PDB file of C-alpha atoms in Angstrom:
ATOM      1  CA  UNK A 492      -2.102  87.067  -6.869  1.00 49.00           C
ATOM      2  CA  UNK A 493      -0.072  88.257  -9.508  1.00 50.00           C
ATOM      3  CA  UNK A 494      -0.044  86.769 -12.848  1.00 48.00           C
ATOM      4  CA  UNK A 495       4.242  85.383 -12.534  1.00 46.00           C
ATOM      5  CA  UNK A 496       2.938  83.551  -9.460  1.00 44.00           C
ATOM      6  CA  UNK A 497       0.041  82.019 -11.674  1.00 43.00           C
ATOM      7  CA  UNK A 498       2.505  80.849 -14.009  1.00 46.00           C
ATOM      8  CA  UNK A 499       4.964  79.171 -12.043  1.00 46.00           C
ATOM      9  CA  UNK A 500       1.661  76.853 -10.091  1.00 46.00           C
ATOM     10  CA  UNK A 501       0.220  76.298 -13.163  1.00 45.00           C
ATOM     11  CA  UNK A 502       3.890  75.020 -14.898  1.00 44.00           C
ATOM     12  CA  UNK A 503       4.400  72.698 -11.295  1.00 44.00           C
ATOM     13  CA  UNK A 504       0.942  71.525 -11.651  1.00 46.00           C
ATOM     14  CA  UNK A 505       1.432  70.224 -15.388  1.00 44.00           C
ATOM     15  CA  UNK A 506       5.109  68.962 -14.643  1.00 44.00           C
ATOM     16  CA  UNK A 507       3.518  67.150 -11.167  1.00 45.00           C
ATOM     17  CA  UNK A 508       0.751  65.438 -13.274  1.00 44.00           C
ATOM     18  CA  UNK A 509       2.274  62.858 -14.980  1.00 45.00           C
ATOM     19  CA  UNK A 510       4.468  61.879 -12.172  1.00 42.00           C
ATOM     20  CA  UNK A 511       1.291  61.390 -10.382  1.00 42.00           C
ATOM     21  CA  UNK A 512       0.235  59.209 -12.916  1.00 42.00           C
ATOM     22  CA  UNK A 513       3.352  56.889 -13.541  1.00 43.00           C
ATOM     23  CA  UNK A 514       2.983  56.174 -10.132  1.00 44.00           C
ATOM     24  CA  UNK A 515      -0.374  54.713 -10.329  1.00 46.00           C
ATOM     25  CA  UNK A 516      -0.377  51.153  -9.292  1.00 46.00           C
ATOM     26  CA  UNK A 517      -1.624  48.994 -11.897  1.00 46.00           C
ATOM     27  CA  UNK A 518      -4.658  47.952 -12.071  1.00 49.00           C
ATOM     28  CA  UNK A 519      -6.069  44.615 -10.530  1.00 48.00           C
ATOM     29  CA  UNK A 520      -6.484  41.980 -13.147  1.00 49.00           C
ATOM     30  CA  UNK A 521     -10.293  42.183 -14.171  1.00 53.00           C
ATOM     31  CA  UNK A 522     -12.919  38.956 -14.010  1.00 51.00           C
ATOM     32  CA  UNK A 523     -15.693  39.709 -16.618  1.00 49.00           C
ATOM     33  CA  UNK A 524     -19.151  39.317 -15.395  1.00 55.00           C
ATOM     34  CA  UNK A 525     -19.937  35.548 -14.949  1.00 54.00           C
ATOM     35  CA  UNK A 526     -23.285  34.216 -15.533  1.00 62.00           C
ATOM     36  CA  UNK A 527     -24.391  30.391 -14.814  1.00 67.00           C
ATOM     37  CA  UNK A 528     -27.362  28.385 -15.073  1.00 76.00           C
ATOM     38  CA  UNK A 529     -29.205  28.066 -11.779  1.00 82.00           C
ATOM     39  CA  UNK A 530     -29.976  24.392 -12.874  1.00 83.00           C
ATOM     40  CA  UNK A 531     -26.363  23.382 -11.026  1.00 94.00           C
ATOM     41  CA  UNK A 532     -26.956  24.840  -7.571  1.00 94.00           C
ATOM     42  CA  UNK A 533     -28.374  21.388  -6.265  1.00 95.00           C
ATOM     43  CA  UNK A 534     -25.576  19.842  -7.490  1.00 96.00           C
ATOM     44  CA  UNK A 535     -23.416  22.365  -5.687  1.00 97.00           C
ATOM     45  CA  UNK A 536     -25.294  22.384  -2.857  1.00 96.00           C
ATOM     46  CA  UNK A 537     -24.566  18.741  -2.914  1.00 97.00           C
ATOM     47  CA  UNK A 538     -21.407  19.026  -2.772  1.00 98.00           C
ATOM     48  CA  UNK A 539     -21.635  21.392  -0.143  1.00 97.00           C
ATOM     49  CA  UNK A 540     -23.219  19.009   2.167  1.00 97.00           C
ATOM     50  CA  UNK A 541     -20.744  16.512   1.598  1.00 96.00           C
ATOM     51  CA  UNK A 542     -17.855  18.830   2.673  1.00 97.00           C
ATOM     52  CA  UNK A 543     -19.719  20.108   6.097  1.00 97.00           C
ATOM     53  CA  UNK A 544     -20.140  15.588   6.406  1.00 97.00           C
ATOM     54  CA  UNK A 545     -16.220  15.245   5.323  1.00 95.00           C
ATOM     55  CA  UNK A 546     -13.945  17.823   4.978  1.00 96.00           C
ATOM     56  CA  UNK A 547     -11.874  17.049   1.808  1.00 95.00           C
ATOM     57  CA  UNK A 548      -8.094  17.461   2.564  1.00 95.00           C
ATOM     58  CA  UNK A 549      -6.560  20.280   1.340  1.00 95.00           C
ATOM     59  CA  UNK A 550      -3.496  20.160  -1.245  1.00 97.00           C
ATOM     60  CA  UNK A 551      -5.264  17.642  -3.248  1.00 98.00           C
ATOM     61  CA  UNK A 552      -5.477  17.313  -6.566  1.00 99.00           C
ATOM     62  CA  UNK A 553      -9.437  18.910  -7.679  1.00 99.00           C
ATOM     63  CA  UNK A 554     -11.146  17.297 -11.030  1.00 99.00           C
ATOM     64  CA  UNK A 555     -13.673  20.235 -11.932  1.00 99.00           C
ATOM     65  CA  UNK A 556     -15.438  20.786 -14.420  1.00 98.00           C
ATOM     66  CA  UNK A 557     -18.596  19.241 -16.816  1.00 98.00           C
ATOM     67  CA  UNK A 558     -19.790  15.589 -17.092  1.00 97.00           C
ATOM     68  CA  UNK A 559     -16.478  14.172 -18.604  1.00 98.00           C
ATOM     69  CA  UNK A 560     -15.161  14.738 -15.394  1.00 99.00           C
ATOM     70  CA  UNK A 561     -18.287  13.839 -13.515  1.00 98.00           C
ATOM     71  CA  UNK A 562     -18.701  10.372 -14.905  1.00 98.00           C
ATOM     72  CA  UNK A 563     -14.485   9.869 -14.162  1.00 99.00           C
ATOM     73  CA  UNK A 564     -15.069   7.830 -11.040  1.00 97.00           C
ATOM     74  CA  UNK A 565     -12.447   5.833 -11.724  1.00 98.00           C
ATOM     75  CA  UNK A 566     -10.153   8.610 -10.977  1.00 98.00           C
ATOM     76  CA  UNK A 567      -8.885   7.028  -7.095  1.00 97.00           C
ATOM     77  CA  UNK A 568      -7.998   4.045  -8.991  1.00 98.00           C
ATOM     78  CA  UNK A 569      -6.466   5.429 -11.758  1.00 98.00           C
ATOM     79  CA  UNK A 570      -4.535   7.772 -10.045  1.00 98.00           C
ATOM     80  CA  UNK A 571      -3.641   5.534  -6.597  1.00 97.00           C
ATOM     81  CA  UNK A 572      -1.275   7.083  -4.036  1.00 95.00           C
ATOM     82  CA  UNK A 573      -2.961  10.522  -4.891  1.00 97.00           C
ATOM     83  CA  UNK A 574      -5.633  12.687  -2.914  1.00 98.00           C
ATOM     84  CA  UNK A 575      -8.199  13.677  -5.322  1.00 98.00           C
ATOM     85  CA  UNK A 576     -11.605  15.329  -5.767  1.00 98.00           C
ATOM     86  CA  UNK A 577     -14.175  14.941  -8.346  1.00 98.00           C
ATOM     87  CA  UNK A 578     -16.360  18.403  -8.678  1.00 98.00           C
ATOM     88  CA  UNK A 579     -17.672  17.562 -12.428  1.00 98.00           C
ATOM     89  CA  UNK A 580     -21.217  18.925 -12.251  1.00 97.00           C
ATOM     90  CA  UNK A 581     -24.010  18.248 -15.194  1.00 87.00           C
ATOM     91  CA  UNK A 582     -23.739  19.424 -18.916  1.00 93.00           C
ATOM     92  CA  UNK A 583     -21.662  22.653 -17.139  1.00 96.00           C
ATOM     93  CA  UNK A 584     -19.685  25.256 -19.393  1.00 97.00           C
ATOM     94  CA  UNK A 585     -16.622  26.876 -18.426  1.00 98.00           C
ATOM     95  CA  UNK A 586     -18.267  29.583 -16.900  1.00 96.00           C
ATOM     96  CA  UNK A 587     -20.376  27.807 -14.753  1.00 96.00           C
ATOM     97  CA  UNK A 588     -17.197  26.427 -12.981  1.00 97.00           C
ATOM     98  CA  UNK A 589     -16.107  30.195 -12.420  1.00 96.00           C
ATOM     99  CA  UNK A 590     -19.155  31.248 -11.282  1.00 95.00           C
ATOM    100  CA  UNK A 591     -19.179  28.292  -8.395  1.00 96.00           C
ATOM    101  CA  UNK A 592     -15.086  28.645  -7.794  1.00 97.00           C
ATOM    102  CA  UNK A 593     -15.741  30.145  -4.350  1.00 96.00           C
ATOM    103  CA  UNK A 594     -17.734  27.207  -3.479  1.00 96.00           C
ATOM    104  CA  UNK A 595     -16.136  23.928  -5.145  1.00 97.00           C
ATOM    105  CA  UNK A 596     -12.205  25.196  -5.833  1.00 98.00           C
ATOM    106  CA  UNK A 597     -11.285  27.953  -3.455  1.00 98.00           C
ATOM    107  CA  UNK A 598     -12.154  26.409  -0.142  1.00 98.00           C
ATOM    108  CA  UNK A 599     -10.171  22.516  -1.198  1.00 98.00           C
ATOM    109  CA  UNK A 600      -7.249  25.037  -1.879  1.00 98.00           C
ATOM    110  CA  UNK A 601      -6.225  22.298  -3.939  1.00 99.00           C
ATOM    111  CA  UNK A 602      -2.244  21.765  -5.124  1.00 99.00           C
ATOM    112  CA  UNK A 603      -3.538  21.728  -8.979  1.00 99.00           C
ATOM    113  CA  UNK A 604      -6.971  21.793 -10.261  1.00 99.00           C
ATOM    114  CA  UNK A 605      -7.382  19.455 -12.919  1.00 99.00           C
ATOM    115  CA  UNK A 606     -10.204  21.616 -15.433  1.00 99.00           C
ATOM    116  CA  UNK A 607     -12.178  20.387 -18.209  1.00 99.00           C
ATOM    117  CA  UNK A 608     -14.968  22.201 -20.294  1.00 99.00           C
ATOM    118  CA  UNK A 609     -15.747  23.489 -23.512  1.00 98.00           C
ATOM    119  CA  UNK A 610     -17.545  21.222 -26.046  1.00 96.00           C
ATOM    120  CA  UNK A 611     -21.088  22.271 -23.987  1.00 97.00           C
ATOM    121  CA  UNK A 612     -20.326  26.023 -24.452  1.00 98.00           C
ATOM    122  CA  UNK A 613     -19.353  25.368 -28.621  1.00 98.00           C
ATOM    123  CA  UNK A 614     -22.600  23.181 -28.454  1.00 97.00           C
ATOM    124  CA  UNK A 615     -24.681  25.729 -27.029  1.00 97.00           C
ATOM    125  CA  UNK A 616     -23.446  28.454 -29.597  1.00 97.00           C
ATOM    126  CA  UNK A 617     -20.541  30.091 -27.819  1.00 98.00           C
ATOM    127  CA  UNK A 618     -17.592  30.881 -30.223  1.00 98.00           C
ATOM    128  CA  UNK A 619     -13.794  29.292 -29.739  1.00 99.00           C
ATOM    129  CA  UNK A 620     -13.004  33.204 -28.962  1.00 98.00           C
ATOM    130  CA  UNK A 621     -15.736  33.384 -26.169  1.00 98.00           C
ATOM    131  CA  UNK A 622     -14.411  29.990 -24.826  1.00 98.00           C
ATOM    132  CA  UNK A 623     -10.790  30.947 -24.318  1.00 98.00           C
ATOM    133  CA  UNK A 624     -11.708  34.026 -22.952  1.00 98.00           C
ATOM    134  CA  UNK A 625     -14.326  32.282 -20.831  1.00 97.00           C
ATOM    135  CA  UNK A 626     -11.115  29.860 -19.916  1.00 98.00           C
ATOM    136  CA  UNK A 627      -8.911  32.934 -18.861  1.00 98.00           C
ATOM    137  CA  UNK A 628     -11.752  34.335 -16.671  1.00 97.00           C
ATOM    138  CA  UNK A 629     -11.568  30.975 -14.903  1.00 98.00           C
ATOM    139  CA  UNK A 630      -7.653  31.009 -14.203  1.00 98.00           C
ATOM    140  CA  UNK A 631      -7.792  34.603 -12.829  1.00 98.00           C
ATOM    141  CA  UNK A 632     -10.812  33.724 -11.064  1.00 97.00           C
ATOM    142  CA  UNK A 633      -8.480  31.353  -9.286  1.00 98.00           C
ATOM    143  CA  UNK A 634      -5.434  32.487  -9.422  1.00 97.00           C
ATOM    144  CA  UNK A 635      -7.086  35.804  -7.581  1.00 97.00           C
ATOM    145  CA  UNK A 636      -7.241  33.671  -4.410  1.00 98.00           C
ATOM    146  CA  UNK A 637      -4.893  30.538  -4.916  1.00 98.00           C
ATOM    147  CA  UNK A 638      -1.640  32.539  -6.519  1.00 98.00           C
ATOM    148  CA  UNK A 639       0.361  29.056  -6.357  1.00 98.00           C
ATOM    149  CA  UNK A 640      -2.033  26.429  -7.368  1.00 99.00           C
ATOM    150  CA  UNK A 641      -1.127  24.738 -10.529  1.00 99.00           C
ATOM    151  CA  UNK A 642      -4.242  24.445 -13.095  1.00 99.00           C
ATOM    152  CA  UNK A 643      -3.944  22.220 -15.795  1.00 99.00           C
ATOM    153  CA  UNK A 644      -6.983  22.246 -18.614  1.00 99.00           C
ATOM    154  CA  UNK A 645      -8.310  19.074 -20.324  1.00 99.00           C
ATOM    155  CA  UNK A 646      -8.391  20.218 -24.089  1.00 99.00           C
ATOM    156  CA  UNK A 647     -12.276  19.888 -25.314  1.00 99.00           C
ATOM    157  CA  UNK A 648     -12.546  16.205 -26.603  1.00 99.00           C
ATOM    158  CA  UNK A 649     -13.753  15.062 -30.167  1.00 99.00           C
ATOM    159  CA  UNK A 650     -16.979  12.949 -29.643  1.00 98.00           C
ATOM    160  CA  UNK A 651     -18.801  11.507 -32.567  1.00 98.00           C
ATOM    161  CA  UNK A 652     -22.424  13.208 -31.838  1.00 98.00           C
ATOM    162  CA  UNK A 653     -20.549  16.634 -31.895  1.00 98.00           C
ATOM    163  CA  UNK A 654     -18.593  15.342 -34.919  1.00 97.00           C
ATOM    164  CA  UNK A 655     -19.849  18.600 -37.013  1.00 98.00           C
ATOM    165  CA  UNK A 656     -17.920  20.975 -34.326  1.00 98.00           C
ATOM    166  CA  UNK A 657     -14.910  19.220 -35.299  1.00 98.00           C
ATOM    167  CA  UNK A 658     -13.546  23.061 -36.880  1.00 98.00           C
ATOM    168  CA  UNK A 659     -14.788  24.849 -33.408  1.00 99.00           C
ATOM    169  CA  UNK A 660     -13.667  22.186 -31.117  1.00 99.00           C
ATOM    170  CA  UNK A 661      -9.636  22.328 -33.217  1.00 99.00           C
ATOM    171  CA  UNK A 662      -9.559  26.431 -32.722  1.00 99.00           C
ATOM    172  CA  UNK A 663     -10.725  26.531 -29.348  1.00 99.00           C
ATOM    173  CA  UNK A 664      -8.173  23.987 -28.251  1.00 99.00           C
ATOM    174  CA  UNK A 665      -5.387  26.019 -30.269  1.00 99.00           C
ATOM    175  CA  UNK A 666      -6.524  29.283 -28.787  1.00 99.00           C
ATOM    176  CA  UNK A 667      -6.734  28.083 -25.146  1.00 99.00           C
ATOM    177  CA  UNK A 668      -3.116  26.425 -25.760  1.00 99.00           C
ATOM    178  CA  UNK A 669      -1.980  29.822 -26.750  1.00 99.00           C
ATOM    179  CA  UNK A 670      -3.862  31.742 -23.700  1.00 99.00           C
ATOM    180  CA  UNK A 671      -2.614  29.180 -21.287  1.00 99.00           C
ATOM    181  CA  UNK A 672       1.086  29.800 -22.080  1.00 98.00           C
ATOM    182  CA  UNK A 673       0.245  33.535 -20.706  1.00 97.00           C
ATOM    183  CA  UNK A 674       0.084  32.186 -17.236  1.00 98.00           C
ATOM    184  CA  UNK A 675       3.037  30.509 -15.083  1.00 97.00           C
ATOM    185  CA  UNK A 676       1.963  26.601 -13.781  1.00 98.00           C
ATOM    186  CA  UNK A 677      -0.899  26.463 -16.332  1.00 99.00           C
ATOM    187  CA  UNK A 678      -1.022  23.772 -18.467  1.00 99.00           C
ATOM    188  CA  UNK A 679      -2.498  22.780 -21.633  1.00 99.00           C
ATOM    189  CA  UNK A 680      -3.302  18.501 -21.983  1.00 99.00           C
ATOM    190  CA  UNK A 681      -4.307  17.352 -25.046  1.00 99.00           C
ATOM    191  CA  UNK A 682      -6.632  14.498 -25.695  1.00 99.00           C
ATOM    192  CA  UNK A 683      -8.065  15.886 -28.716  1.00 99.00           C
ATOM    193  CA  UNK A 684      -5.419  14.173 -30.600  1.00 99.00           C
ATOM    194  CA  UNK A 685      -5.126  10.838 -29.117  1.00 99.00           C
ATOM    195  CA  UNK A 686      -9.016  10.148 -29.508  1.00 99.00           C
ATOM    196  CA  UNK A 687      -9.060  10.755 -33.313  1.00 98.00           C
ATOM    197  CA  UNK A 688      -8.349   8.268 -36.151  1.00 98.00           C
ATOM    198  CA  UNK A 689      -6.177   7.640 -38.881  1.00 98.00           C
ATOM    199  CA  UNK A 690      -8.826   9.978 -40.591  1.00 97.00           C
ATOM    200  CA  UNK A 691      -9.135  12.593 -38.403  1.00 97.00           C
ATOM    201  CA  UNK A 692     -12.318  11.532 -37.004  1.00 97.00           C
ATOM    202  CA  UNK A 693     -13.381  10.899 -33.171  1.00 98.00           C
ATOM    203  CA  UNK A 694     -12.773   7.020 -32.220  1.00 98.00           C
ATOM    204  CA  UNK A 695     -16.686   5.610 -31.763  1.00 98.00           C
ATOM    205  CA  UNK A 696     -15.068   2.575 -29.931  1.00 98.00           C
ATOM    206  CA  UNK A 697     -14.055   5.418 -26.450  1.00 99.00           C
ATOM    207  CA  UNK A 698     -17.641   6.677 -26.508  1.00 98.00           C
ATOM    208  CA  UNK A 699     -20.825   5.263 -25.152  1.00 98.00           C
ATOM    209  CA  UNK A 700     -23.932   4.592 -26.820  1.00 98.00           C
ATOM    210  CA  UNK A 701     -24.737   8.197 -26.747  1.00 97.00           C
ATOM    211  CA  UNK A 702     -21.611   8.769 -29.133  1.00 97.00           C
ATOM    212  CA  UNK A 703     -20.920  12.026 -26.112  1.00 97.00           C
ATOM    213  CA  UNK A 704     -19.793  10.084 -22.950  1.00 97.00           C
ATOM    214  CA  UNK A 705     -16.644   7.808 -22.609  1.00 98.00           C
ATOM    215  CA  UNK A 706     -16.317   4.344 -22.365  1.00 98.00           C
ATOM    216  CA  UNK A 707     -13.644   3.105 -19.863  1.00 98.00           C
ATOM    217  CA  UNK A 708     -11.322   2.778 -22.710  1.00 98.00           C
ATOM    218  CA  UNK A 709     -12.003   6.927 -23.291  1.00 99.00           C
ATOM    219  CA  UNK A 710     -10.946   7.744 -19.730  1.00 99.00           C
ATOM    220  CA  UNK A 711      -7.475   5.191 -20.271  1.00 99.00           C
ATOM    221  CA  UNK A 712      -6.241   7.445 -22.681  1.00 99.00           C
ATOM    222  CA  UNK A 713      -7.129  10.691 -20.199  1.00 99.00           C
ATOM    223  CA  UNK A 714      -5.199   8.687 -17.847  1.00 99.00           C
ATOM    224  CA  UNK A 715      -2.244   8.703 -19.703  1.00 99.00           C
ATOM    225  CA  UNK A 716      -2.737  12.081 -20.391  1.00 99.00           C
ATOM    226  CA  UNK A 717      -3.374  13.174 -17.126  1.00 99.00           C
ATOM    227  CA  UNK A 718      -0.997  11.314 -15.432  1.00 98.00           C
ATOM    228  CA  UNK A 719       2.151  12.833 -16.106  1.00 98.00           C
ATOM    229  CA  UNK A 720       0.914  16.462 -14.658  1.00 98.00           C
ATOM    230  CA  UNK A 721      -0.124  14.866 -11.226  1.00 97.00           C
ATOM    231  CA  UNK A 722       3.645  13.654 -10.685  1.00 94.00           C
ATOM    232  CA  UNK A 723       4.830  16.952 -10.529  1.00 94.00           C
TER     233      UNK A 723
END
């Protein structure tokens, strides 16, 4: 070959390259590695059974998430007129819920998925960064096989035994408020306000004795919260 020819592939071939390139599609949004604690797969297994016993209507509205949700079995009453589902499993972090999505959210193909986690993962050491990214995993988790579903997440609630992540608990909510606004029908509720006092300190009279739970009168003001997002 002589050297001109040489040339002239070599200049197409540099020229051609980042053509190539720009049309690259993009890249599919990425779902870091989950990890969950095997401790919840009788509860999802439970769950399980229930559905193969009674299919759960699709286009409901799905309550997911730790034992805030799990203990709101009130929810038919206090939301009448509405199809729900309660999937609140144990002492559950936010990642647990995205690990078990193809089992207790993708197959209800719910119209919104109510979410709540958070003040476990804080508990057990996991930074406010960690936990809105752990949140964002979750909603592309999702959103990866229910593109129209609306997702609305519970902001993590100030309980008096957890009184000392006060700092932790404020950040994460602000961050997750921020991330949320990155994603169309996502929703940020916030109860974290509402259940503090003139003081800035968590209500005792919404909690149980264990100062973590909520009383009925806990779940009235998640009601009010809540309520607004399942009318639309």
């Amino acid at each position: 070959m002589t050297a001109p020819f040489l040339r002239t592939c070599a200049l197409l071939l540099f020229l051609a390259a980042p053509l190539a390139h720009a049309r690259a599609p993009a890249p599919a949004p990425r779902i870091p590695e989950q990890v969950s604690n095997p401790a919840w797969e009788g509860d999802i297994a439970r769950f399980q059974a229930l559905d193969a016993q009674q299919p759960p209507p699709h286009g409901a509205v799905l309550f997911v998430g730790s034992s805030s949700i799990r203990f709101w079995d009130s929810l038919a009453t206090d939301f009448p007129g509405q199809k729900v589902i309660n999937r609140g499993f144990g002492g559950s972090e936010v990642r647990d819920s995205t690990w078990y999505a193809d089992r207790i959210v993708i197959p209800y193909a719910p119209r919104l998925v109510v979410f709540y986690a958070g003040d476990n993962d804080l508990n057990a050491g996991r930074t406010p960064q960690q936990v809105r990214d752990d949140f964002v995993a979750f909603v592309t988790r999702v959103r990866r096989d229910l593109p129209n579903t609306r997702i609305a997440y519970i902001s993590i609630k100030p309980s008096p035994s957890r009184a000392q992540l006060l700092p932790q608990i404020a950040e994460a909510n602000g961050l997750i408020r921020e991330a949320a606004k990155r994603f169309k029908n996502v929703d940020f509720l916030d109860v974290y306000t509402p259940m503090l006092d003139a003081n800035g300190q968590p209500r005792p009279e919404l909690f149980r004795e264990d100062m973590l739970h909520m009383t009925p009168a806990g779940y009235a003001i998640w009601r009010q919260v809540v309520g607004p997002e399942l009318a639309k």
